[in-house]
PDB file of C-alpha atoms in Angstrom:
ATOM      1  CA  MET A   5      55.459  -2.928   2.286  1.00  0.00           C
ATOM      2  CA  ALA A   6      53.858  -5.889   1.519  1.00  0.00           C
ATOM      3  CA  TRP A   7      52.946  -6.432  -1.998  1.00  0.00           C
ATOM      4  CA  ARG A   8      49.070  -6.903  -3.009  1.00  0.00           C
ATOM      5  CA  SER A   9      48.923  -6.805  -6.736  1.00  0.00           C
ATOM      6  CA  ALA A  10      51.021  -6.827  -9.883  1.00  0.00           C
ATOM      7  CA  LEU A  11      50.255  -6.214 -13.493  1.00  0.00           C
ATOM      8  CA  LEU A  12      52.202  -6.573 -16.517  1.00  0.00           C
ATOM      9  CA  LEU A  13      50.890  -4.056 -19.492  1.00  0.00           C
ATOM     10  CA  ASP A  14      51.512  -4.699 -23.522  1.00  0.00           C
ATOM     11  CA  PRO A  15      52.025  -1.114 -24.421  1.00  0.00           C
ATOM     12  CA  ALA A  16      52.868  -2.578 -28.618  1.00  0.00           C
ATOM     13  CA  ALA A  17      49.020  -3.584 -27.984  1.00  0.00           C
ATOM     14  CA  SER A  18      47.793  -0.409 -27.098  1.00  0.00           C
ATOM     15  CA  ASP A  19      45.270   1.219 -29.985  1.00  0.00           C
ATOM     16  CA  ASP A  20      42.880   3.888 -29.423  1.00  0.00           C
ATOM     17  CA  THR A  21      40.154   1.980 -31.054  1.00  0.00           C
ATOM     18  CA  ARG A  22      40.509  -0.846 -29.042  1.00  0.00           C
ATOM     19  CA  GLU A  23      37.839  -1.564 -26.157  1.00  0.00           C
ATOM     20  CA  ASP A  24      39.076  -5.039 -24.725  1.00  0.00           C
ATOM     21  CA  TRP A  25      42.125  -3.358 -22.657  1.00  0.00           C
ATOM     22  CA  ASP A  26      42.166  -6.700 -20.356  1.00  0.00           C
ATOM     23  CA  ALA A  27      43.740  -8.626 -23.212  1.00  0.00           C
ATOM     24  CA  THR A  28      46.747  -6.778 -22.773  1.00  0.00           C
ATOM     25  CA  PHE A  29      46.967  -7.025 -19.350  1.00  0.00           C
ATOM     26  CA  ARG A  30      49.117  -9.993 -17.408  1.00  0.00           C
ATOM     27  CA  VAL A  31      48.806 -10.599 -13.829  1.00  0.00           C
ATOM     28  CA  VAL A  32      51.869 -11.668 -12.227  1.00  0.00           C
ATOM     29  CA  ASP A  33      53.287 -12.937  -9.096  1.00  0.00           C
ATOM     30  CA  PRO A  34      54.660  -9.268  -7.393  1.00  0.00           C
ATOM     31  CA  ASP A  35      57.205 -11.849  -5.544  1.00  0.00           C
ATOM     32  CA  GLY A  36      58.167 -14.208  -8.474  1.00  0.00           C
ATOM     33  CA  PRO A  37      60.629 -13.828 -11.452  1.00  0.00           C
ATOM     34  CA  VAL A  38      58.949 -11.466 -13.777  1.00  0.00           C
ATOM     35  CA  LEU A  39      61.399  -9.215 -15.521  1.00  0.00           C
ATOM     36  CA  PRO A  40      64.494 -10.719 -18.246  1.00  0.00           C
ATOM     37  CA  LEU A  41      68.069  -9.884 -16.721  1.00  0.00           C
ATOM     38  CA  GLY A  42      68.365  -7.451 -20.076  1.00  0.00           C
ATOM     39  CA  GLU A  43      65.368  -5.223 -18.706  1.00  0.00           C
ATOM     40  CA  LEU A  44      66.986  -1.550 -18.814  1.00  0.00           C
ATOM     41  CA  SER A  45      65.141  -0.788 -16.080  1.00  0.00           C
ATOM     42  CA  ALA A  46      67.147  -3.165 -13.681  1.00  0.00           C
ATOM     43  CA  GLN A  47      70.608  -2.440 -16.093  1.00  0.00           C
ATOM     44  CA  ARG A  48      70.370   1.104 -16.105  1.00  0.00           C
ATOM     45  CA  GLY A  49      67.559   2.733 -14.446  1.00  0.00           C
ATOM     46  CA  ASP A  50      66.133   3.644 -17.843  1.00  0.00           C
ATOM     47  CA  GLY A  51      62.793   4.326 -17.607  1.00  0.00           C
ATOM     48  CA  ILE A  52      59.893   6.180 -15.797  1.00  0.00           C
ATOM     49  CA  PHE A  53      57.506   5.950 -12.994  1.00  0.00           C
ATOM     50  CA  GLU A  54      55.016   7.511 -11.251  1.00  0.00           C
ATOM     51  CA  SER A  55      53.655   6.568  -7.641  1.00  0.00           C
ATOM     52  CA  LEU A  56      49.882   6.909  -6.789  1.00  0.00           C
ATOM     53  CA  GLY A  57      48.168   7.357  -3.268  1.00  0.00           C
ATOM     54  CA  VAL A  58      45.340   4.978  -2.756  1.00  0.00           C
ATOM     55  CA  VAL A  59      42.980   5.645   0.052  1.00  0.00           C
ATOM     56  CA  ASP A  60      39.941   3.017   0.943  1.00  0.00           C
ATOM     57  CA  GLY A  61      39.942   1.963  -2.689  1.00  0.00           C
ATOM     58  CA  HIS A  62      40.255   5.466  -3.958  1.00  0.00           C
ATOM     59  CA  VAL A  63      43.142   5.954  -6.412  1.00  0.00           C
ATOM     60  CA  GLN A  64      44.117   9.622  -5.815  1.00  0.00           C
ATOM     61  CA  GLU A  65      45.305  12.051  -8.854  1.00  0.00           C
ATOM     62  CA  VAL A  66      45.018   9.305 -11.725  1.00  0.00           C
ATOM     63  CA  GLY A  67      44.544  12.185 -14.445  1.00  0.00           C
ATOM     64  CA  PRO A  68      47.669  14.616 -12.789  1.00  0.00           C
ATOM     65  CA  HIS A  69      49.836  11.522 -12.640  1.00  0.00           C
ATOM     66  CA  LEU A  70      49.531   9.969 -16.073  1.00  0.00           C
ATOM     67  CA  ALA A  71      50.424  13.633 -17.452  1.00  0.00           C
ATOM     68  CA  ARG A  72      52.967  13.318 -15.690  1.00  0.00           C
ATOM     69  CA  LEU A  73      54.301   9.960 -16.739  1.00  0.00           C
ATOM     70  CA  ALA A  74      53.680  11.036 -20.441  1.00  0.00           C
ATOM     71  CA  ARG A  75      55.713  14.082 -20.050  1.00  0.00           C
ATOM     72  CA  SER A  76      58.578  12.305 -18.663  1.00  0.00           C
ATOM     73  CA  ALA A  77      58.077   9.676 -21.409  1.00  0.00           C
ATOM     74  CA  GLU A  78      58.746  12.807 -23.553  1.00  0.00           C
ATOM     75  CA  LEU A  79      61.665  14.390 -22.088  1.00  0.00           C
ATOM     76  CA  CYS A  80      63.357  10.515 -22.035  1.00  0.00           C
ATOM     77  CA  GLU A  81      62.280   9.756 -25.438  1.00  0.00           C
ATOM     78  CA  LEU A  82      60.254   6.926 -25.049  1.00  0.00           C
ATOM     79  CA  PRO A  83      57.064   5.690 -26.600  1.00  0.00           C
ATOM     80  CA  ALA A  84      54.117   8.048 -25.358  1.00  0.00           C
ATOM     81  CA  PRO A  85      51.756   5.927 -22.869  1.00  0.00           C
ATOM     82  CA  ASN A  86      48.254   5.106 -23.950  1.00  0.00           C
ATOM     83  CA  PRO A  87      45.798   6.958 -21.294  1.00  0.00           C
ATOM     84  CA  ALA A  88      43.046   4.878 -21.957  1.00  0.00           C
ATOM     85  CA  GLN A  89      45.250   1.556 -21.700  1.00  0.00           C
ATOM     86  CA  TRP A  90      46.936   2.947 -18.346  1.00  0.00           C
ATOM     87  CA  ARG A  91      43.667   4.273 -16.963  1.00  0.00           C
ATOM     88  CA  ALA A  92      42.228   0.410 -17.541  1.00  0.00           C
ATOM     89  CA  ALA A  93      45.169  -1.251 -15.946  1.00  0.00           C
ATOM     90  CA  ILE A  94      44.958   1.277 -12.754  1.00  0.00           C
ATOM     91  CA  ALA A  95      41.102   0.424 -12.374  1.00  0.00           C
ATOM     92  CA  ARG A  96      42.155  -3.175 -12.535  1.00  0.00           C
ATOM     93  CA  VAL A  97      44.941  -3.193  -9.769  1.00  0.00           C
ATOM     94  CA  ALA A  98      42.644  -0.878  -7.787  1.00  0.00           C
ATOM     95  CA  THR A  99      40.313  -3.624  -7.362  1.00  0.00           C
ATOM     96  CA  GLU A 100      42.745  -5.602  -4.648  1.00  0.00           C
ATOM     97  CA  ALA A 101      43.085  -2.528  -2.683  1.00  0.00           C
ATOM     98  CA  GLY A 102      40.977  -2.782   0.534  1.00  0.00           C
ATOM     99  CA  SER A 103      40.276   0.141   3.275  1.00  0.00           C
ATOM    100  CA  GLY A 104      43.790   1.988   4.716  1.00  0.00           C
ATOM    101  CA  GLU A 105      46.465   3.264   2.563  1.00  0.00           C
ATOM    102  CA  TYR A 106      48.286   1.782  -0.270  1.00  0.00           C
ATOM    103  CA  VAL A 107      50.785   3.071  -2.891  1.00  0.00           C
ATOM    104  CA  MET A 108      50.463   2.264  -6.660  1.00  0.00           C
ATOM    105  CA  LYS A 109      53.350   2.329  -8.824  1.00  0.00           C
ATOM    106  CA  LEU A 110      53.040   2.636 -12.609  1.00  0.00           C
ATOM    107  CA  VAL A 111      56.283   1.919 -14.387  1.00  0.00           C
ATOM    108  CA  LEU A 112      57.588   2.375 -18.152  1.00  0.00           C
ATOM    109  CA  SER A 113      60.791   1.283 -19.062  1.00  0.00           C
ATOM    110  CA  ARG A 114      62.783   0.851 -22.577  1.00  0.00           C
ATOM    111  CA  GLY A 115      62.554  -2.342 -22.088  1.00  0.00           C
ATOM    112  CA  VAL A 116      65.202  -5.224 -23.193  1.00  0.00           C
ATOM    113  CA  GLU A 117      68.754  -3.710 -25.208  1.00  0.00           C
ATOM    114  CA  GLN A 118      67.504  -3.881 -28.408  1.00  0.00           C
ATOM    115  CA  GLY A 119      64.363  -5.422 -27.771  1.00  0.00           C
ATOM    116  CA  PRO A 120      61.041  -4.328 -30.275  1.00  0.00           C
ATOM    117  CA  THR A 121      58.740  -2.702 -27.641  1.00  0.00           C
ATOM    118  CA  PRO A 122      59.255  -1.157 -24.007  1.00  0.00           C
ATOM    119  CA  THR A 123      57.913  -2.839 -20.861  1.00  0.00           C
ATOM    120  CA  ALA A 124      55.310  -1.336 -18.588  1.00  0.00           C
ATOM    121  CA  TRP A 125      53.891  -2.527 -15.166  1.00  0.00           C
ATOM    122  CA  ILE A 126      52.041  -1.406 -12.106  1.00  0.00           C
ATOM    123  CA  THR A 127      52.360  -2.829  -8.716  1.00  0.00           C
ATOM    124  CA  LEU A 128      50.302  -2.210  -5.518  1.00  0.00           C
ATOM    125  CA  ALA A 129      51.139  -2.296  -2.013  1.00  0.00           C
ATOM    126  CA  THR A 130      50.231  -1.568   1.585  1.00  0.00           C
ATOM    127  CA  ALA A 131      51.557   2.262   1.824  1.00  0.00           C
ATOM    128  CA  PRO A 132      54.162   2.507   4.992  1.00  0.00           C
ATOM    129  CA  ASP A 133      52.799   4.344   8.133  1.00  0.00           C
ATOM    130  CA  ASN A 134      53.005   7.828   7.686  1.00  0.00           C
ATOM    131  CA  PHE A 135      51.302   8.863  11.229  1.00  0.00           C
ATOM    132  CA  ARG A 136      54.320  10.230  12.731  1.00  0.00           C
ATOM    133  CA  SER A 137      55.693  12.235   9.763  1.00  0.00           C
ATOM    134  CA  ARG A 138      52.286  13.882   9.513  1.00  0.00           C
ATOM    135  CA  SER A 139      51.727  15.115  13.203  1.00  0.00           C
ATOM    136  CA  GLU A 140      55.024  15.005  14.619  1.00  0.00           C
ATOM    137  CA  GLY A 141      56.916  16.323  11.657  1.00  0.00           C
ATOM    138  CA  VAL A 142      60.412  15.783  10.109  1.00  0.00           C
ATOM    139  CA  ASP A 143      63.726  17.170  10.565  1.00  0.00           C
ATOM    140  CA  VAL A 144      65.559  17.825   7.200  1.00  0.00           C
ATOM    141  CA  VAL A 145      69.248  18.841   6.155  1.00  0.00           C
ATOM    142  CA  THR A 146      70.157  20.828   3.324  1.00  0.00           C
ATOM    143  CA  LEU A 147      72.360  19.166   0.881  1.00  0.00           C
ATOM    144  CA  ASP A 148      73.828  20.513  -2.930  1.00  0.00           C
ATOM    145  CA  ARG A 149      72.304  19.120  -5.889  1.00  0.00           C
ATOM    146  CA  GLY A 150      75.537  19.878  -7.797  1.00  0.00           C
ATOM    147  CA  TYR A 151      74.061  22.037 -10.255  1.00  0.00           C
ATOM    148  CA  ALA A 152      73.186  25.741 -10.400  1.00  0.00           C
ATOM    149  CA  LEU A 153      69.508  27.293 -10.736  1.00  0.00           C
ATOM    150  CA  ASP A 154      70.068  27.873 -14.887  1.00  0.00           C
ATOM    151  CA  ALA A 155      71.335  23.711 -15.429  1.00  0.00           C
ATOM    152  CA  PRO A 156      67.930  22.670 -17.024  1.00  0.00           C
ATOM    153  CA  ALA A 157      68.036  25.759 -19.618  1.00  0.00           C
ATOM    154  CA  HIS A 158      71.766  24.491 -20.694  1.00  0.00           C
ATOM    155  CA  ALA A 159      71.545  20.762 -20.057  1.00  0.00           C
ATOM    156  CA  PRO A 160      68.528  19.105 -21.381  1.00  0.00           C
ATOM    157  CA  TRP A 161      70.207  15.929 -21.385  1.00  0.00           C
ATOM    158  CA  LEU A 162      70.197  15.667 -17.481  1.00  0.00           C
ATOM    159  CA  GLN A 163      66.338  15.250 -18.036  1.00  0.00           C
ATOM    160  CA  LEU A 164      65.737  17.093 -14.775  1.00  0.00           C
ATOM    161  CA  GLY A 165      61.978  17.329 -14.146  1.00  0.00           C
ATOM    162  CA  ALA A 166      61.433  13.720 -15.271  1.00  0.00           C
ATOM    163  CA  LYS A 167      60.428  11.475 -13.011  1.00  0.00           C
ATOM    164  CA  THR A 168      63.163   8.522 -14.129  1.00  0.00           C
ATOM    165  CA  LEU A 169      63.556   5.368 -12.660  1.00  0.00           C
ATOM    166  CA  SER A 170      67.393   6.538 -11.821  1.00  0.00           C
ATOM    167  CA  TYR A 171      66.866   7.099  -8.012  1.00  0.00           C
ATOM    168  CA  GLY A 172      70.321   6.104  -6.685  1.00  0.00           C
ATOM    169  CA  VAL A 173      71.283   9.554  -5.668  1.00  0.00           C
ATOM    170  CA  ASN A 174      67.727  10.388  -4.336  1.00  0.00           C
ATOM    171  CA  MET A 175      68.352   7.496  -1.786  1.00  0.00           C
ATOM    172  CA  ALA A 176      71.880   8.238  -1.496  1.00  0.00           C
ATOM    173  CA  ALA A 177      70.790  11.998  -0.269  1.00  0.00           C
ATOM    174  CA  ILE A 178      68.239   9.947   2.365  1.00  0.00           C
ATOM    175  CA  ARG A 179      70.901   7.959   3.685  1.00  0.00           C
ATOM    176  CA  GLU A 180      73.001  11.053   4.199  1.00  0.00           C
ATOM    177  CA  ALA A 181      70.639  12.974   6.056  1.00  0.00           C
ATOM    178  CA  GLN A 182      69.834  10.177   8.734  1.00  0.00           C
ATOM    179  CA  ARG A 183      73.447   9.695   9.256  1.00  0.00           C
ATOM    180  CA  ARG A 184      73.244  13.453  10.198  1.00  0.00           C
ATOM    181  CA  GLY A 185      70.582  12.558  12.524  1.00  0.00           C
ATOM    182  CA  ALA A 186      67.637  14.102  10.243  1.00  0.00           C
ATOM    183  CA  ASP A 187      64.788  11.985   8.515  1.00  0.00           C
ATOM    184  CA  ASP A 188      65.036  13.449   5.307  1.00  0.00           C
ATOM    185  CA  ALA A 189      66.851  15.945   2.974  1.00  0.00           C
ATOM    186  CA  VAL A 190      66.186  19.100   1.012  1.00  0.00           C
ATOM    187  CA  PHE A 191      68.266  19.422  -2.405  1.00  0.00           C
ATOM    188  CA  VAL A 192      69.792  22.776  -2.814  1.00  0.00           C
ATOM    189  CA  THR A 193      71.502  24.433  -6.064  1.00  0.00           C
ATOM    190  CA  THR A 194      75.095  25.254  -6.030  1.00  0.00           C
ATOM    191  CA  ASP A 195      73.924  29.021  -5.850  1.00  0.00           C
ATOM    192  CA  GLU A 196      71.625  28.299  -3.007  1.00  0.00           C
ATOM    193  CA  PHE A 197      68.144  27.684  -3.896  1.00  0.00           C
ATOM    194  CA  VAL A 198      65.790  25.536  -2.745  1.00  0.00           C
ATOM    195  CA  LEU A 199      64.708  22.918  -5.215  1.00  0.00           C
ATOM    196  CA  GLU A 200      62.973  19.778  -3.752  1.00  0.00           C
ATOM    197  CA  ALA A 201      63.431  17.062  -1.223  1.00  0.00           C
ATOM    198  CA  PRO A 202      64.656  13.144  -2.901  1.00  0.00           C
ATOM    199  CA  THR A 203      60.857  11.844  -2.964  1.00  0.00           C
ATOM    200  CA  ALA A 204      58.404  15.291  -2.022  1.00  0.00           C
ATOM    201  CA  SER A 205      57.599  18.795  -3.165  1.00  0.00           C
ATOM    202  CA  VAL A 206      58.637  21.774  -0.914  1.00  0.00           C
ATOM    203  CA  VAL A 207      56.011  24.312   0.223  1.00  0.00           C
ATOM    204  CA  LEU A 208      56.652  27.333   2.247  1.00  0.00           C
ATOM    205  CA  ARG A 209      54.376  29.478   4.137  1.00  0.00           C
ATOM    206  CA  VAL A 210      54.636  33.331   4.961  1.00  0.00           C
ATOM    207  CA  GLY A 211      51.290  34.879   6.207  1.00  0.00           C
ATOM    208  CA  ASP A 212      48.264  33.846   3.965  1.00  0.00           C
ATOM    209  CA  ARG A 213      50.806  33.209   0.863  1.00  0.00           C
ATOM    210  CA  PHE A 214      52.100  29.902   0.332  1.00  0.00           C
ATOM    211  CA  ALA A 215      54.996  29.519  -2.369  1.00  0.00           C
ATOM    212  CA  THR A 216      56.923  26.488  -3.894  1.00  0.00           C
ATOM    213  CA  PRO A 217      60.093  26.195  -6.026  1.00  0.00           C
ATOM    214  CA  SER A 218      59.444  26.918  -9.806  1.00  0.00           C
ATOM    215  CA  PRO A 219      59.667  23.610 -11.887  1.00  0.00           C
ATOM    216  CA  ALA A 220      61.674  25.665 -14.111  1.00  0.00           C
ATOM    217  CA  ALA A 221      64.432  24.791 -12.187  1.00  0.00           C
ATOM    218  CA  GLY A 222      64.289  21.265 -13.077  1.00  0.00           C
ATOM    219  CA  ILE A 223      62.390  19.710 -10.419  1.00  0.00           C
ATOM    220  CA  LEU A 224      59.401  17.567 -10.464  1.00  0.00           C
ATOM    221  CA  HIS A 225      55.948  19.730 -10.708  1.00  0.00           C
ATOM    222  CA  GLY A 226      54.415  17.844  -7.502  1.00  0.00           C
ATOM    223  CA  THR A 227      50.584  16.299  -8.367  1.00  0.00           C
ATOM    224  CA  THR A 228      49.817  16.576  -4.337  1.00  0.00           C
ATOM    225  CA  GLN A 229      51.259  20.398  -4.501  1.00  0.00           C
ATOM    226  CA  LEU A 230      49.132  20.916  -7.507  1.00  0.00           C
ATOM    227  CA  SER A 231      46.099  19.734  -5.726  1.00  0.00           C
ATOM    228  CA  LEU A 232      46.829  21.350  -2.428  1.00  0.00           C
ATOM    229  CA  PHE A 233      47.173  24.822  -4.181  1.00  0.00           C
ATOM    230  CA  SER A 234      43.856  24.743  -5.648  1.00  0.00           C
ATOM    231  CA  PHE A 235      42.394  23.736  -2.090  1.00  0.00           C
ATOM    232  CA  LEU A 236      44.204  26.847  -0.463  1.00  0.00           C
ATOM    233  CA  GLU A 237      43.073  29.087  -3.272  1.00  0.00           C
ATOM    234  CA  ALA A 238      39.534  28.092  -2.807  1.00  0.00           C
ATOM    235  CA  ARG A 239      39.825  29.163   0.882  1.00  0.00           C
ATOM    236  CA  GLY A 240      41.128  32.198  -0.057  1.00  0.00           C
ATOM    237  CA  PHE A 241      45.261  31.812   0.149  1.00  0.00           C
ATOM    238  CA  SER A 242      47.366  33.226  -2.322  1.00  0.00           C
ATOM    239  CA  THR A 243      50.231  30.665  -4.215  1.00  0.00           C
ATOM    240  CA  ALA A 244      52.808  31.069  -6.059  1.00  0.00           C
ATOM    241  CA  TYR A 245      55.687  29.558  -7.984  1.00  0.00           C
ATOM    242  CA  GLU A 246      59.030  31.278  -7.650  1.00  0.00           C
ATOM    243  CA  THR A 247      62.974  30.817  -6.946  1.00  0.00           C
ATOM    244  CA  VAL A 248      63.113  30.202  -3.228  1.00  0.00           C
ATOM    245  CA  PRO A 249      66.440  31.166  -1.369  1.00  0.00           C
ATOM    246  CA  VAL A 250      67.924  28.690   1.036  1.00  0.00           C
ATOM    247  CA  THR A 251      67.443  31.143   3.765  1.00  0.00           C
ATOM    248  CA  ASP A 252      63.607  31.181   3.278  1.00  0.00           C
ATOM    249  CA  LEU A 253      63.475  27.655   4.287  1.00  0.00           C
ATOM    250  CA  THR A 254      64.381  29.028   8.089  1.00  0.00           C
ATOM    251  CA  THR A 255      62.330  32.178   8.446  1.00  0.00           C
ATOM    252  CA  ALA A 256      59.071  31.180   6.903  1.00  0.00           C
ATOM    253  CA  ASP A 257      56.100  30.898   8.966  1.00  0.00           C
ATOM    254  CA  ALA A 258      55.914  27.097   8.341  1.00  0.00           C
ATOM    255  CA  ALA A 259      57.009  24.622   5.659  1.00  0.00           C
ATOM    256  CA  TRP A 260      56.060  21.366   4.584  1.00  0.00           C
ATOM    257  CA  LEU A 261      56.926  18.066   2.549  1.00  0.00           C
ATOM    258  CA  LEU A 262      54.582  17.182   0.172  1.00  0.00           C
ATOM    259  CA  SER A 263      54.068  13.458  -1.658  1.00  0.00           C
ATOM    260  CA  SER A 264      51.648  11.267  -2.955  1.00  0.00           C
ATOM    261  CA  VAL A 265      51.792   8.622  -0.279  1.00  0.00           C
ATOM    262  CA  ARG A 266      53.647  10.505   2.689  1.00  0.00           C
ATOM    263  CA  LEU A 267      51.031  13.391   1.849  1.00  0.00           C
ATOM    264  CA  ALA A 268      51.541  17.051   4.227  1.00  0.00           C
ATOM    265  CA  ALA A 269      54.506  16.448   6.406  1.00  0.00           C
ATOM    266  CA  PRO A 270      55.492  19.616   8.145  1.00  0.00           C
ATOM    267  CA  ILE A 271      59.063  20.596   8.461  1.00  0.00           C
ATOM    268  CA  ARG A 272      59.947  20.975  12.255  1.00  0.00           C
ATOM    269  CA  SER A 273      63.969  21.866  11.799  1.00  0.00           C
ATOM    270  CA  VAL A 274      66.284  22.491   9.053  1.00  0.00           C
ATOM    271  CA  ASP A 275      70.254  21.867   9.598  1.00  0.00           C
ATOM    272  CA  GLY A 276      69.393  22.065  13.392  1.00  0.00           C
ATOM    273  CA  THR A 277      67.685  25.179  13.538  1.00  0.00           C
ATOM    274  CA  SER A 278      63.804  24.829  14.765  1.00  0.00           C
ATOM    275  CA  VAL A 279      61.061  25.814  12.111  1.00  0.00           C
ATOM    276  CA  PRO A 280      57.389  26.573  13.753  1.00  0.00           C
ATOM    277  CA  VAL A 281      54.957  23.678  12.435  1.00  0.00           C
ATOM    278  CA  ASP A 282      51.307  24.737  12.776  1.00  0.00           C
ATOM    279  CA  ARG A 283      49.798  21.037  13.484  1.00  0.00           C
ATOM    280  CA  ALA A 284      45.837  21.835  13.759  1.00  0.00           C
ATOM    281  CA  PHE A 285      46.610  23.518   9.941  1.00  0.00           C
ATOM    282  CA  THR A 286      48.826  20.451   8.958  1.00  0.00           C
ATOM    283  CA  ASP A 287      45.669  18.300  10.213  1.00  0.00           C
ATOM    284  CA  GLU A 288      43.247  20.444   7.933  1.00  0.00           C
ATOM    285  CA  LEU A 289      45.808  19.535   4.917  1.00  0.00           C
ATOM    286  CA  ASN A 290      45.964  16.149   5.439  1.00  0.00           C
ATOM    287  CA  ALA A 291      42.031  15.751   6.080  1.00  0.00           C
ATOM    288  CA  TYR A 292      41.753  17.202   2.280  1.00  0.00           C
ATOM    289  CA  LEU A 293      44.666  15.046   0.903  1.00  0.00           C
ATOM    290  CA  LEU A 294      43.440  12.005   2.313  1.00  0.00           C
ATOM    291  CA  SER A 295      39.669  12.654   0.924  1.00  0.00           C
ATOM    292  CA  PRO A 296      38.845  11.357  -2.904  1.00  0.00           C
ATOM    293  CA  ARG A 297      40.589  13.289  -5.187  1.00  0.00           C
ATOM    294  CA  ASP A 298      40.088  12.902  -9.195  1.00  0.00           C
TER     295      ASP A 298
END
């Protein structure tokens, strides 16, 4: 990715009566020194983030992403982000996006240790080339996430379901998948139920019915998955959130990984077992996901 823009926000200056939001922003060099060494996002991964797709200058699903940022802040006991301030900052950064695809990242950190306020910033970069994964599909392996399906109910301190900056496990899972000759991983519980991919939601199709693992299992409620379900329902398909056994990954008529930047990547194999890929239908899904969505 190549950086295009970066903007620091001052969360302490957010005020519901404020109109001059530009006064709370500071443009910074994304390649230069910006954050202090005591910043807890770097020290401990203590913060939250959202990644938004930007297509031809249009920032996708701003409302759902800000809602999930607020939910993550609540789970992590961070100050609630001011949606008006963040919307103004997103619009400001979006002016740096031209034609093509970009990724915009929103970050809210606890700030400097024992500091008075959190730290917040937005970056914009060119998106990776996702043509191959969208058109040809991805090979995945299943990896044990290390907890049972009921873990979120009795261990809320794990912050399962929050989109935190602590992505060391997620990145390690992708590296392990690549060591096994695959492109990506799908996390599963110790009692063998599907959760999510390290950076994507999982959606399965059986006939005219589409299903995804329930967010109650402690996974992120995907913004792209939500948008896709609305699209599918409008076309007459049924959708559901449910408990998905691992075996369903290879018995479904089709399956996809969904994320804000990669969009719909069909799964073509699971642990070496081939899975059918409907390329024409996947093209339809991605055509929708590339269209302007609010």
